Amino acid sequence: MKSSLSTSMTVVNVAPGLPCSSIRSGNIMAILNLLLLLCLFPINEATAEKPNVLLLLVDDLGIGDVGCFGNNTIRTPNIDRLAREGVKLTQHVAAASLCSPSRSAFLTGRYPIRTGKWHLGVNCESRNDFCHHPLNHGFDYFYGTPFTLVNDCEVSRPSELHVAFKRTLWFYAQIFAITLLTLGAANLWHVINVPWKIIFAFTLFGTVFFMYWYAAYAFQIYWNCIWMENFEIVEQPMDLEKKAGQLVREAKSFINRNKDGPFLLFVSFLHVHTPHYTTKNMIGRSKHDLYGDNVEEVDWMIGEILDAIDEEGLVNDTLTYFTSDHGGYLEGMTGSPHLKGSNGIYRGGKGMGGLEGGIRVPGILRWPSVIPANTAIDKPTSLMDIFPTVTKLGGGVLPQDRIIDGKDLIPLVQGLIPDSEHKFMFHYCDEYLHAVRWQQTTSDTIWKVHYFSPKFSPGEGACYWSKLCPCSGDNVIYHSPPLLFNLSNDPSENNPLPSDLPLYNEVLQTIEQAVAHHNSTLYPVPQQLYGINNLWNPRLQPCCGTFPLCWCNKNKTN
């Protein structure tokens, strides 16, 4: 068992950062995890002026799901309380200029704890090397899952991963069988002359190979639905019914233990990702089936954590940041129309390139002694901003050898500067630049150009035929000329500016100059979020027990 990292302030030497060419908008959870590895507090005696930092990241919560952002049918009193006591960010964006190799900086910190979803995997070469584990990326403690929530983790749900995996496995098995039969027939008819020993060896090898990979299919729930404490697997498969209470108790215990601070607590919730698991006492409490119950439960969890901050007298000494990693996921659940998130007036949802509904997310900052209460900032901000914000507050120094896309939020939310420091934001889907927004400060206008848009199911506003919109190919619309929207007047992106207007050409020319400059700062690196590690490789599977019979329950937090 490896020990946790040193808590001195240092730059963590990691592989080159995630490039824009390797990012799909559906991987923002992973990106935010990387950007928060971690940016806080050198150990020294003069830490009294440094705040505690509480980061609350909900998974797939739509901006239209929260009361303080306009919802009047789902109860979110604790999130609404944060907004009353802090600053609401009404143009907070999840997917903007997502990293290049020259745009990554990771600082380790004092007392950083990571609870909930990690989403970046665990191993590189073996099931015990832990190269991607949080404790090898700046955290001192980890309590959560390295994977994500899928239907397969809830036994009452139909399989989500088996279908695609089985289809792929069956396709290659058919190719192998046809090749084998053709080889045998050709040998019998003397078309070719291959020793039967070779054919037998080929058959044996193929059979073992496909049995090896079928194991990943058969043991999916036991292999990927796991819960870890530091390097140890404590539940395999994890018990979803207990996760809400366990996360809350772990967060409150951490706050109590480290109340003398400063500390950084990053709670990355499993809610409200499909399959919308909800503890029994919360089921049926909302007007929106399991999805609404899920939202109200995560609001309860946030309230419990905020109460712990209150009880320890830490409110004025704690910067609290609340957001979601994407807009609501529209294709994830079928059946009841209530089993999906709401993105309010904004078009689209999670995984839809640059459409506003997938990337505009709720954002709130609270720090009563520093930030004014009950205010709203209607300027472009980004999830990436938390990195330089917290780095500066903790006394860290941003690396000078690369471009940092995030901006320090404190001057903006304090009203010290009139406009966001984000002049341009670049919205990717995989390696494809789908959209760009421009804050034109001279006219107080937000412009947004779309180069690609997904093709929705007929008469629908989502890709229900695939459950996730493609980024390229025949199932996207290529806009030539590009679509241009004035988001200040048309936030729903319903009325593109006519391309024959002089204003259209003026705005598009400015944006395309920014795109050219942006492209000059990028260079390609190998894909890091796709490939063999994404195919349930049995060789890399963490296992509690004797592989492949991986199951246990050693969790002390019940």
Coordinates of C-alpha atoms in Angstrom, one line a residue:
M1 CA 0.0 0.0 0.0
K2 CA 1.4 3.3 -1.0
S3 CA 1.4 6.3 1.3
S4 CA -0.2 9.5 0.4
L5 CA 1.7 12.3 -1.2
S6 CA 3.7 15.0 0.7
T7 CA 1.6 18.0 1.6
S8 CA 4.2 20.6 0.6
M9 CA 3.4 23.0 -2.2
T10 CA 4.9 21.6 -5.4
V11 CA 4.2 21.3 -9.1
V12 CA 3.2 17.7 -9.8
N13 CA 5.2 16.3 -12.7
V14 CA 2.6 14.6 -14.9
A15 CA 2.4 13.5 -18.5
P16 CA 1.5 16.3 -21.0
G17 CA -1.9 17.7 -20.4
L18 CA -5.1 16.7 -22.1
P19 CA -5.4 18.3 -25.5
C20 CA -8.4 19.8 -27.1
S21 CA -8.0 17.1 -29.7
S22 CA -8.7 14.5 -27.1
I23 CA -11.8 16.0 -25.3
R24 CA -15.4 15.2 -25.9
S25 CA -17.9 17.5 -24.2
G26 CA -19.1 14.4 -22.4
N27 CA -15.8 14.2 -20.5
I28 CA -16.0 17.5 -18.6
M29 CA -16.1 15.7 -15.2
A30 CA -12.7 14.2 -16.0
I31 CA -11.4 17.6 -17.1
L32 CA -12.5 19.3 -14.0
N33 CA -11.0 16.6 -11.9
L34 CA -7.7 17.1 -13.7
L35 CA -7.8 20.9 -13.3
L36 CA -8.3 20.4 -9.5
L37 CA -5.3 18.2 -8.9
L38 CA -4.8 20.4 -6.8
C39 CA -4.3 24.1 -6.3
L40 CA -4.0 25.0 -2.7
F41 CA -2.1 25.9 0.4
P42 CA 1.7 25.5 1.0
I43 CA 2.4 24.4 4.5
N44 CA 3.7 27.3 6.6
E45 CA 2.8 29.0 9.8
A46 CA 1.2 32.0 8.1
T47 CA -2.0 30.4 6.8
A48 CA -4.6 32.2 8.9
E49 CA -5.5 34.5 6.0
K50 CA -6.1 31.7 3.6
P51 CA -9.6 30.4 3.3
N52 CA -10.9 26.9 3.4
V53 CA -12.3 25.8 0.1
L54 CA -15.3 23.6 -0.4
L55 CA -16.0 22.5 -4.0
L56 CA -19.4 20.9 -4.7
L57 CA -19.7 19.4 -8.1
V58 CA -23.0 17.8 -9.2
D59 CA -23.1 15.4 -12.2
D60 CA -25.4 16.4 -15.1
L61 CA -27.6 18.9 -13.2
G62 CA -29.4 21.1 -15.6
I63 CA -29.5 24.8 -15.0
G64 CA -33.3 24.6 -15.2
D65 CA -33.4 22.1 -12.3
V66 CA -32.5 24.6 -9.6
G67 CA -34.9 26.9 -7.9
C68 CA -32.6 30.0 -7.8
F69 CA -32.1 29.6 -11.6
G70 CA -35.8 29.5 -12.3
N71 CA -37.2 26.1 -11.4
N72 CA -40.5 26.2 -9.3
T73 CA -41.4 22.5 -9.3
I74 CA -38.3 20.9 -7.7
R75 CA -37.3 21.9 -4.2
T76 CA -33.6 23.0 -3.8
P77 CA -33.6 25.1 -0.6
N78 CA -30.0 24.5 0.2
I79 CA -28.6 25.5 -3.2
D80 CA -31.0 28.5 -3.2
R81 CA -29.6 29.4 0.2
L82 CA -26.1 29.4 -1.3
A83 CA -27.2 31.8 -4.0
R84 CA -28.8 34.2 -1.4
E85 CA -25.6 34.2 0.6
G86 CA -23.3 34.5 -2.3
V87 CA -23.0 35.3 -6.0
K88 CA -24.9 33.5 -8.7
L89 CA -23.0 33.0 -12.0
T90 CA -25.7 33.1 -14.8
Q91 CA -23.3 32.6 -17.7
H92 CA -21.2 29.8 -16.2
V93 CA -19.9 27.5 -18.9
A94 CA -18.8 23.9 -18.6
A95 CA -17.0 23.4 -21.9
A96 CA -14.7 26.2 -22.8
S97 CA -11.2 25.9 -24.4
L98 CA -10.5 22.6 -22.9
C99 CA -6.8 22.4 -22.4
S100 CA -3.9 21.8 -24.7
P101 CA -0.5 20.3 -23.8
S102 CA 0.7 23.8 -23.0
R103 CA -2.3 24.4 -20.8
S104 CA -2.0 22.1 -17.8
A105 CA -0.9 23.0 -14.3
F106 CA -1.3 20.9 -11.2
L107 CA -0.4 21.8 -7.7
T108 CA -0.7 19.6 -4.6
G109 CA -2.0 21.1 -1.4
R110 CA -2.6 20.8 2.3
Y111 CA -5.3 18.5 3.5
P112 CA -7.0 18.0 0.1
I113 CA -9.7 15.3 0.3
R114 CA -11.5 13.9 -2.7
T115 CA -14.9 12.2 -2.2
G116 CA -17.3 10.9 -4.8
K117 CA -16.6 10.3 -8.5
W118 CA -13.1 10.3 -9.9
H119 CA -13.8 9.4 -13.5
L120 CA -10.1 9.2 -14.6
G121 CA -9.4 5.5 -14.0
V122 CA -6.9 3.8 -11.8
N123 CA -4.2 1.8 -13.5
C124 CA -1.8 1.9 -16.5
E125 CA 0.0 -1.4 -16.9
S126 CA -1.4 -3.6 -14.1
R127 CA -4.4 -3.7 -11.8
N128 CA -2.2 -2.6 -8.9
D129 CA 0.0 0.2 -10.2
F130 CA -2.5 3.0 -9.3
C131 CA -0.9 5.4 -11.8
H132 CA -4.1 7.4 -12.3
H133 CA -5.3 7.2 -8.7
P134 CA -6.1 10.4 -6.9
L135 CA -3.4 9.8 -4.3
N136 CA -0.9 9.9 -7.1
H137 CA -2.2 13.2 -8.3
G138 CA -2.1 15.5 -5.3
F139 CA -4.8 14.3 -3.0
D140 CA -4.2 13.1 0.6
Y141 CA -7.4 11.1 0.9
F142 CA -9.9 9.5 -1.5
Y143 CA -13.3 8.0 -0.8
G144 CA -15.3 7.3 -3.9
T145 CA -15.5 5.5 -7.2
P146 CA -12.9 5.7 -10.0
F147 CA -15.5 5.0 -12.6
T148 CA -19.0 6.4 -13.2
L149 CA -22.6 5.5 -12.7
V150 CA -24.1 3.2 -15.3
N151 CA -27.3 1.2 -15.4
D152 CA -25.3 -1.9 -14.8
C153 CA -24.5 -0.7 -11.2
E154 CA -28.3 -0.9 -10.4
V155 CA -29.5 -4.5 -10.7
S156 CA -33.1 -3.4 -11.4
R157 CA -32.0 -1.5 -14.5
P158 CA -31.5 -3.0 -18.0
S159 CA -27.8 -3.2 -19.0
E160 CA -26.3 0.0 -20.4
L161 CA -22.8 -1.3 -21.2
H162 CA -23.4 -4.9 -22.1
V163 CA -25.4 -4.0 -25.2
A164 CA -22.5 -2.1 -26.9
F165 CA -19.8 -4.4 -25.5
K166 CA -21.7 -7.6 -26.6
R167 CA -22.3 -6.2 -30.0
T168 CA -18.6 -5.4 -30.5
L169 CA -17.5 -8.7 -29.1
W170 CA -20.0 -10.6 -31.3
F171 CA -18.9 -8.7 -34.4
Y172 CA -15.2 -9.7 -34.0
A173 CA -16.2 -13.3 -32.9
Q174 CA -18.1 -13.6 -36.2
I175 CA -15.1 -12.4 -38.2
F176 CA -12.9 -14.8 -36.4
A177 CA -15.2 -17.8 -36.9
I178 CA -15.6 -17.0 -40.6
T179 CA -11.9 -16.7 -41.1
L180 CA -11.4 -20.0 -39.3
L181 CA -14.0 -21.9 -41.3
T182 CA -12.6 -20.4 -44.5
L183 CA -9.1 -21.5 -43.6
G184 CA -10.2 -25.0 -42.7
A185 CA -12.3 -25.4 -45.9
A186 CA -9.5 -24.1 -48.1
N187 CA -7.2 -26.6 -46.4
L188 CA -9.6 -29.5 -47.0
W189 CA -10.0 -28.6 -50.6
H190 CA -6.2 -28.2 -51.0
V191 CA -6.6 -24.6 -52.1
I192 CA -3.9 -23.8 -49.5
N193 CA -1.7 -26.1 -47.5
V194 CA -1.6 -25.2 -43.8
P195 CA -0.7 -27.7 -41.2
W196 CA -3.7 -28.6 -39.0
K197 CA -1.6 -28.0 -35.9
I198 CA -1.4 -24.3 -36.9
I199 CA -5.2 -24.2 -37.5
F200 CA -5.8 -25.9 -34.1
A201 CA -3.4 -23.5 -32.4
F202 CA -5.1 -20.5 -34.0
T203 CA -8.5 -21.9 -32.9
L204 CA -7.3 -22.3 -29.3
F205 CA -5.8 -18.9 -29.2
G206 CA -8.9 -17.3 -30.5
T207 CA -11.2 -19.2 -28.1
V208 CA -9.0 -18.2 -25.1
F209 CA -8.9 -14.6 -26.3
F210 CA -12.7 -14.2 -26.7
M211 CA -13.3 -16.0 -23.3
Y212 CA -10.9 -13.5 -21.7
W213 CA -12.9 -10.6 -23.1
Y214 CA -16.2 -12.2 -22.4
A215 CA -15.3 -12.2 -18.8
A216 CA -15.3 -8.4 -18.8
Y217 CA -18.8 -8.6 -20.2
A218 CA -20.0 -11.2 -17.7
F219 CA -18.5 -9.6 -14.6
Q220 CA -19.2 -6.0 -15.5
I221 CA -21.1 -5.1 -12.3
Y222 CA -18.4 -6.7 -10.1
W223 CA -15.5 -5.1 -11.9
N224 CA -16.5 -1.5 -12.6
C225 CA -19.1 -0.7 -9.9
I226 CA -16.5 -0.4 -7.2
W227 CA -16.0 1.9 -4.2
M228 CA -12.5 2.7 -2.9
E229 CA -11.0 4.3 0.2
N230 CA -7.5 5.5 -0.7
F231 CA -5.9 2.5 -2.5
E232 CA -8.2 -0.1 -1.1
I233 CA -11.4 -1.4 -2.6
V234 CA -14.0 -1.5 0.1
E235 CA -17.0 -2.4 -1.9
Q236 CA -17.2 -4.4 -5.1
P237 CA -19.9 -4.1 -6.3
M238 CA -20.9 -0.9 -4.4
D239 CA -24.2 -0.5 -2.6
L240 CA -25.8 2.5 -4.2
E241 CA -28.5 2.7 -1.5
K242 CA -25.9 3.7 1.1
K243 CA -23.8 6.1 -1.0
A244 CA -25.6 9.4 -0.2
G245 CA -25.3 8.9 3.5
Q246 CA -21.7 7.7 3.4
L247 CA -20.6 10.7 1.3
V248 CA -22.3 13.1 3.7
R249 CA -20.8 11.5 6.8
E250 CA -17.3 11.4 5.3
A251 CA -17.5 15.1 4.3
K252 CA -18.8 16.2 7.7
S253 CA -16.1 14.1 9.5
F254 CA -13.4 15.7 7.4
I255 CA -14.7 19.2 8.2
N256 CA -14.7 18.4 11.9
R257 CA -11.2 16.9 11.8
N258 CA -9.7 19.9 9.9
K259 CA -11.7 22.8 11.3
D260 CA -8.5 24.6 12.2
G261 CA -7.7 24.6 8.5
P262 CA -7.1 25.8 6.0
F263 CA -8.4 22.8 4.0
L264 CA -9.7 21.9 0.6
L265 CA -12.7 19.5 0.3
F266 CA -13.8 18.4 -3.1
V267 CA -17.1 16.6 -3.1
S268 CA -18.0 15.2 -6.6
F269 CA -21.5 13.8 -6.3
L270 CA -22.7 10.7 -8.0
H271 CA -26.1 12.4 -8.3
V272 CA -27.8 13.2 -10.7
H273 CA -26.2 10.9 -13.2
T274 CA -28.3 8.1 -14.6
P275 CA -29.6 5.6 -13.4
H276 CA -30.8 8.2 -10.8
Y277 CA -30.4 6.1 -7.8
T278 CA -32.2 7.5 -4.8
T279 CA -32.3 6.3 -1.2
K280 CA -35.7 4.8 -0.2
N281 CA -36.7 7.6 2.2
M282 CA -36.3 10.2 -0.7
I283 CA -38.3 8.2 -3.3
G284 CA -41.6 9.8 -4.3
R285 CA -40.9 13.2 -2.6
S286 CA -40.7 15.3 -5.8
K287 CA -43.1 16.0 -8.7
H288 CA -40.6 14.6 -11.2
D289 CA -40.3 10.9 -10.5
L290 CA -36.8 9.5 -9.7
Y291 CA -35.0 12.4 -11.4
G292 CA -36.7 15.0 -9.2
D293 CA -36.1 12.8 -6.2
N294 CA -32.4 12.6 -7.2
V295 CA -32.1 16.4 -7.4
E296 CA -33.8 16.9 -4.1
E297 CA -31.6 14.3 -2.5
V298 CA -28.4 16.0 -3.7
D299 CA -29.8 19.3 -2.4
W300 CA -30.2 17.6 1.0
M301 CA -26.7 16.3 0.9
I302 CA -25.4 19.8 0.1
G303 CA -27.4 21.2 3.0
E304 CA -25.9 18.6 5.4
I305 CA -22.4 19.7 4.4
L306 CA -23.2 23.4 4.6
D307 CA -24.6 22.8 8.1
A308 CA -21.3 21.2 9.1
I309 CA -19.5 24.3 8.0
D310 CA -22.0 26.4 10.0
E311 CA -21.6 24.3 13.1
E312 CA -17.9 24.6 13.1
G313 CA -18.1 28.4 12.7
L314 CA -16.3 28.3 9.4
V315 CA -18.8 30.2 7.1
N316 CA -16.8 33.4 6.9
D317 CA -13.5 31.6 6.4
T318 CA -14.7 29.3 3.6
L319 CA -15.0 29.8 -0.1
T320 CA -17.8 27.5 -1.3
Y321 CA -18.2 26.8 -5.0
F322 CA -21.2 25.0 -6.4
T323 CA -21.6 23.9 -10.0
S324 CA -22.5 21.0 -12.4
D325 CA -20.2 19.4 -14.9
H326 CA -22.7 19.4 -17.8
G327 CA -26.2 20.5 -18.6
G328 CA -29.0 18.0 -18.1
Y329 CA -28.7 14.7 -19.9
L330 CA -31.7 14.5 -22.2
E331 CA -31.3 11.0 -23.8
G332 CA -30.3 9.1 -20.7
M333 CA -33.6 7.7 -19.5
T334 CA -36.6 6.5 -21.5
G335 CA -40.3 6.2 -20.4
S336 CA -41.5 9.0 -18.1
P337 CA -41.0 12.5 -19.5
H338 CA -39.9 13.5 -16.0
L339 CA -36.8 11.2 -16.1
K340 CA -34.5 13.8 -17.6
G341 CA -32.9 17.1 -16.6
S342 CA -34.1 20.6 -17.5
N343 CA -31.9 23.1 -19.2
G344 CA -34.4 25.9 -18.9
I345 CA -34.7 28.1 -21.9
Y346 CA -31.5 26.8 -23.4
R347 CA -31.3 24.6 -26.4
G348 CA -29.8 21.1 -26.2
G349 CA -28.2 19.2 -23.4
K350 CA -25.2 17.2 -22.2
G351 CA -22.8 15.9 -25.0
M352 CA -24.2 18.2 -27.7
G353 CA -21.1 20.1 -28.7
G354 CA -21.6 23.8 -28.2
L355 CA -25.3 24.0 -27.7
E356 CA -26.0 26.3 -24.7
G357 CA -28.2 23.7 -22.9
G358 CA -25.3 21.3 -22.6
I359 CA -22.7 23.8 -21.4
R360 CA -24.4 26.5 -19.5
V361 CA -24.6 25.3 -15.9
P362 CA -25.6 26.6 -12.5
G363 CA -22.7 28.3 -10.7
I364 CA -22.5 29.9 -7.3
L365 CA -19.7 31.3 -5.2
R366 CA -20.2 32.1 -1.4
W367 CA -17.6 33.7 0.9
P368 CA -19.6 36.0 3.2
S369 CA -16.6 38.0 4.5
V370 CA -15.3 38.7 1.0
I371 CA -18.1 38.3 -1.6
P372 CA -21.3 40.3 -1.6
A373 CA -24.5 38.4 -0.9
N374 CA -27.6 37.9 -3.1
T375 CA -26.0 39.2 -6.3
A376 CA -25.7 37.8 -9.8
I377 CA -22.9 38.1 -12.4
D378 CA -24.2 38.0 -16.0
K379 CA -20.8 37.7 -17.6
P380 CA -19.1 34.6 -19.1
T381 CA -17.3 32.5 -16.6
S382 CA -16.0 28.9 -16.7
L383 CA -15.5 25.8 -14.6
M384 CA -11.8 26.2 -15.4
D385 CA -11.8 29.5 -13.4
I386 CA -11.8 27.7 -10.1
F387 CA -8.2 26.5 -10.8
P388 CA -6.5 30.0 -10.9
T389 CA -9.0 31.4 -8.3
V390 CA -8.1 28.8 -5.7
T391 CA -4.4 28.8 -6.6
K392 CA -4.2 32.5 -6.0
L393 CA -6.2 32.4 -2.7
G394 CA -3.9 29.6 -1.4
G395 CA -0.7 31.5 -2.1
G396 CA 0.3 29.4 -5.1
V397 CA 1.8 30.6 -8.3
L398 CA 0.5 29.6 -11.7
P399 CA 3.0 28.1 -14.1
Q400 CA 4.5 30.6 -16.5
D401 CA 5.5 28.2 -19.2
R402 CA 1.9 27.6 -20.6
I403 CA -1.4 29.3 -21.3
I404 CA -3.9 29.0 -18.4
D405 CA -7.4 29.2 -19.8
G406 CA -9.1 29.9 -16.5
K407 CA -9.4 33.3 -14.9
D408 CA -9.3 34.4 -11.3
L409 CA -13.0 34.9 -10.4
I410 CA -12.6 37.0 -7.2
P411 CA -12.1 40.5 -8.9
L412 CA -15.2 39.9 -11.0
V413 CA -17.5 38.7 -8.2
Q414 CA -16.3 41.5 -5.9
G415 CA -17.2 44.0 -8.6
L416 CA -13.6 45.2 -8.9
I417 CA -13.7 44.8 -12.7
P418 CA -16.7 45.4 -15.0
D419 CA -16.4 42.5 -17.4
S420 CA -15.2 38.9 -17.5
E421 CA -11.7 38.3 -18.4
H422 CA -12.9 35.7 -20.9
K423 CA -12.9 37.5 -24.2
F424 CA -13.3 34.3 -26.2
M425 CA -14.4 30.7 -25.3
F426 CA -13.9 27.7 -27.5
H427 CA -16.4 24.8 -27.2
Y428 CA -15.2 21.4 -28.4
C429 CA -16.8 18.0 -29.0
D430 CA -14.0 15.4 -29.3
E431 CA -11.3 17.2 -31.4
Y432 CA -13.9 19.2 -33.3
L433 CA -14.4 22.9 -32.6
H434 CA -18.2 23.2 -32.6
A435 CA -18.7 26.7 -31.3
V436 CA -17.0 29.9 -30.2
R437 CA -18.4 32.7 -28.0
W438 CA -17.1 36.3 -28.0
Q439 CA -17.7 38.9 -25.3
Q440 CA -17.8 42.2 -27.1
T441 CA -17.3 44.6 -24.3
T442 CA -17.7 47.7 -26.5
S443 CA -21.4 46.8 -27.1
D444 CA -22.0 44.7 -24.0
T445 CA -22.9 41.8 -26.3
I446 CA -22.2 38.1 -26.2
W447 CA -21.9 36.6 -29.7
K448 CA -21.7 32.9 -30.4
V449 CA -20.9 31.1 -33.7
H450 CA -21.7 27.5 -34.5
Y451 CA -19.7 25.5 -37.0
F452 CA -21.4 22.1 -36.2
S453 CA -24.7 21.1 -34.7
P454 CA -26.0 17.6 -33.9
K455 CA -28.8 16.1 -35.9
F456 CA -31.7 15.4 -33.5
S457 CA -34.2 12.6 -33.7
P458 CA -37.2 13.7 -35.9
G459 CA -39.3 16.2 -34.1
E460 CA -37.2 15.9 -31.0
G461 CA -34.5 18.1 -29.3
A462 CA -32.0 15.3 -28.6
C463 CA -30.4 12.3 -30.2
Y464 CA -32.6 9.6 -28.7
W465 CA -31.6 7.2 -31.4
S466 CA -28.0 7.0 -30.0
K467 CA -28.3 8.2 -26.4
L468 CA -25.4 10.5 -27.1
C469 CA -25.0 12.9 -30.0
P470 CA -22.0 12.3 -32.3
C471 CA -19.4 14.9 -32.7
S472 CA -18.8 14.5 -36.4
G473 CA -19.7 12.4 -39.5
D474 CA -23.1 12.0 -41.1
N475 CA -25.0 12.8 -38.0
V476 CA -24.0 16.3 -37.5
I477 CA -25.0 19.4 -39.4
Y478 CA -22.1 21.3 -41.0
H479 CA -23.0 25.0 -41.1
S480 CA -21.6 26.8 -44.1
P481 CA -21.7 29.7 -43.6
P482 CA -21.6 29.3 -39.8
L483 CA -24.6 30.2 -37.6
L484 CA -24.2 33.4 -35.6
F485 CA -26.3 34.2 -32.6
N486 CA -26.6 37.2 -30.3
L487 CA -26.8 35.4 -27.0
S488 CA -27.5 38.7 -25.2
N489 CA -30.9 39.0 -27.1
D490 CA -31.4 35.3 -28.0
P491 CA -30.1 33.0 -25.3
S492 CA -32.2 30.2 -26.6
E493 CA -30.3 30.3 -29.9
N494 CA -33.5 30.3 -32.0
N495 CA -32.8 33.2 -34.5
P496 CA -29.4 33.2 -36.2
L497 CA -28.2 36.5 -37.6
P498 CA -28.7 36.6 -41.4
S499 CA -25.4 36.0 -43.1
D500 CA -25.8 38.7 -45.7
L501 CA -25.7 41.5 -43.1
P502 CA -22.5 43.5 -42.8
L503 CA -22.6 43.0 -39.0
Y504 CA -22.5 39.2 -39.5
N505 CA -19.3 39.5 -41.5
E506 CA -17.7 41.8 -39.0
V507 CA -18.4 39.6 -36.1
L508 CA -17.4 36.4 -37.9
Q509 CA -14.1 37.9 -39.0
T510 CA -13.2 38.8 -35.4
I511 CA -14.1 35.4 -34.1
E512 CA -12.2 33.6 -36.9
Q513 CA -9.1 35.7 -36.1
A514 CA -9.4 34.5 -32.5
V515 CA -9.8 30.9 -33.7
A516 CA -6.6 31.1 -35.7
H517 CA -4.7 32.5 -32.7
H518 CA -6.2 29.7 -30.5
N519 CA -5.1 27.0 -33.0
S520 CA -1.6 28.4 -33.0
T521 CA -1.3 27.6 -29.2
L522 CA -2.3 23.9 -29.6
Y523 CA -0.3 20.9 -30.8
P524 CA -1.5 17.3 -31.0
V525 CA -0.6 14.7 -28.4
P526 CA -1.7 11.0 -28.2
Q527 CA -5.3 10.4 -27.3
Q528 CA -5.6 10.0 -23.5
L529 CA -9.3 9.4 -22.9
Y530 CA -10.0 6.7 -25.5
G531 CA -8.5 3.4 -26.6
I532 CA -7.7 0.2 -24.8
N533 CA -8.2 1.5 -21.3
N534 CA -11.8 2.3 -22.2
L535 CA -12.6 -1.3 -23.2
W536 CA -12.9 -2.9 -19.8
N537 CA -9.5 -4.4 -20.1
P538 CA -9.4 -7.3 -17.6
R539 CA -5.7 -6.9 -17.1
L540 CA -6.2 -3.5 -15.6
Q541 CA -9.3 -4.2 -13.5
P542 CA -9.0 -3.5 -9.8
C543 CA -10.0 -6.6 -7.9
C544 CA -11.1 -7.2 -4.3
G545 CA -10.6 -11.0 -4.0
T546 CA -9.2 -13.5 -6.4
F547 CA -9.5 -12.4 -10.0
P548 CA -11.9 -12.7 -11.7
L549 CA -14.1 -13.4 -8.7
C550 CA -14.0 -9.8 -7.4
W551 CA -16.4 -8.9 -4.7
C552 CA -16.2 -7.8 -1.1
N553 CA -17.7 -5.4 1.4
K554 CA -15.2 -3.9 3.9
N555 CA -16.8 -0.4 4.1
K556 CA -16.8 0.8 7.7
T557 CA -19.1 3.7 6.8
N558 CA -22.6 2.2 6.7

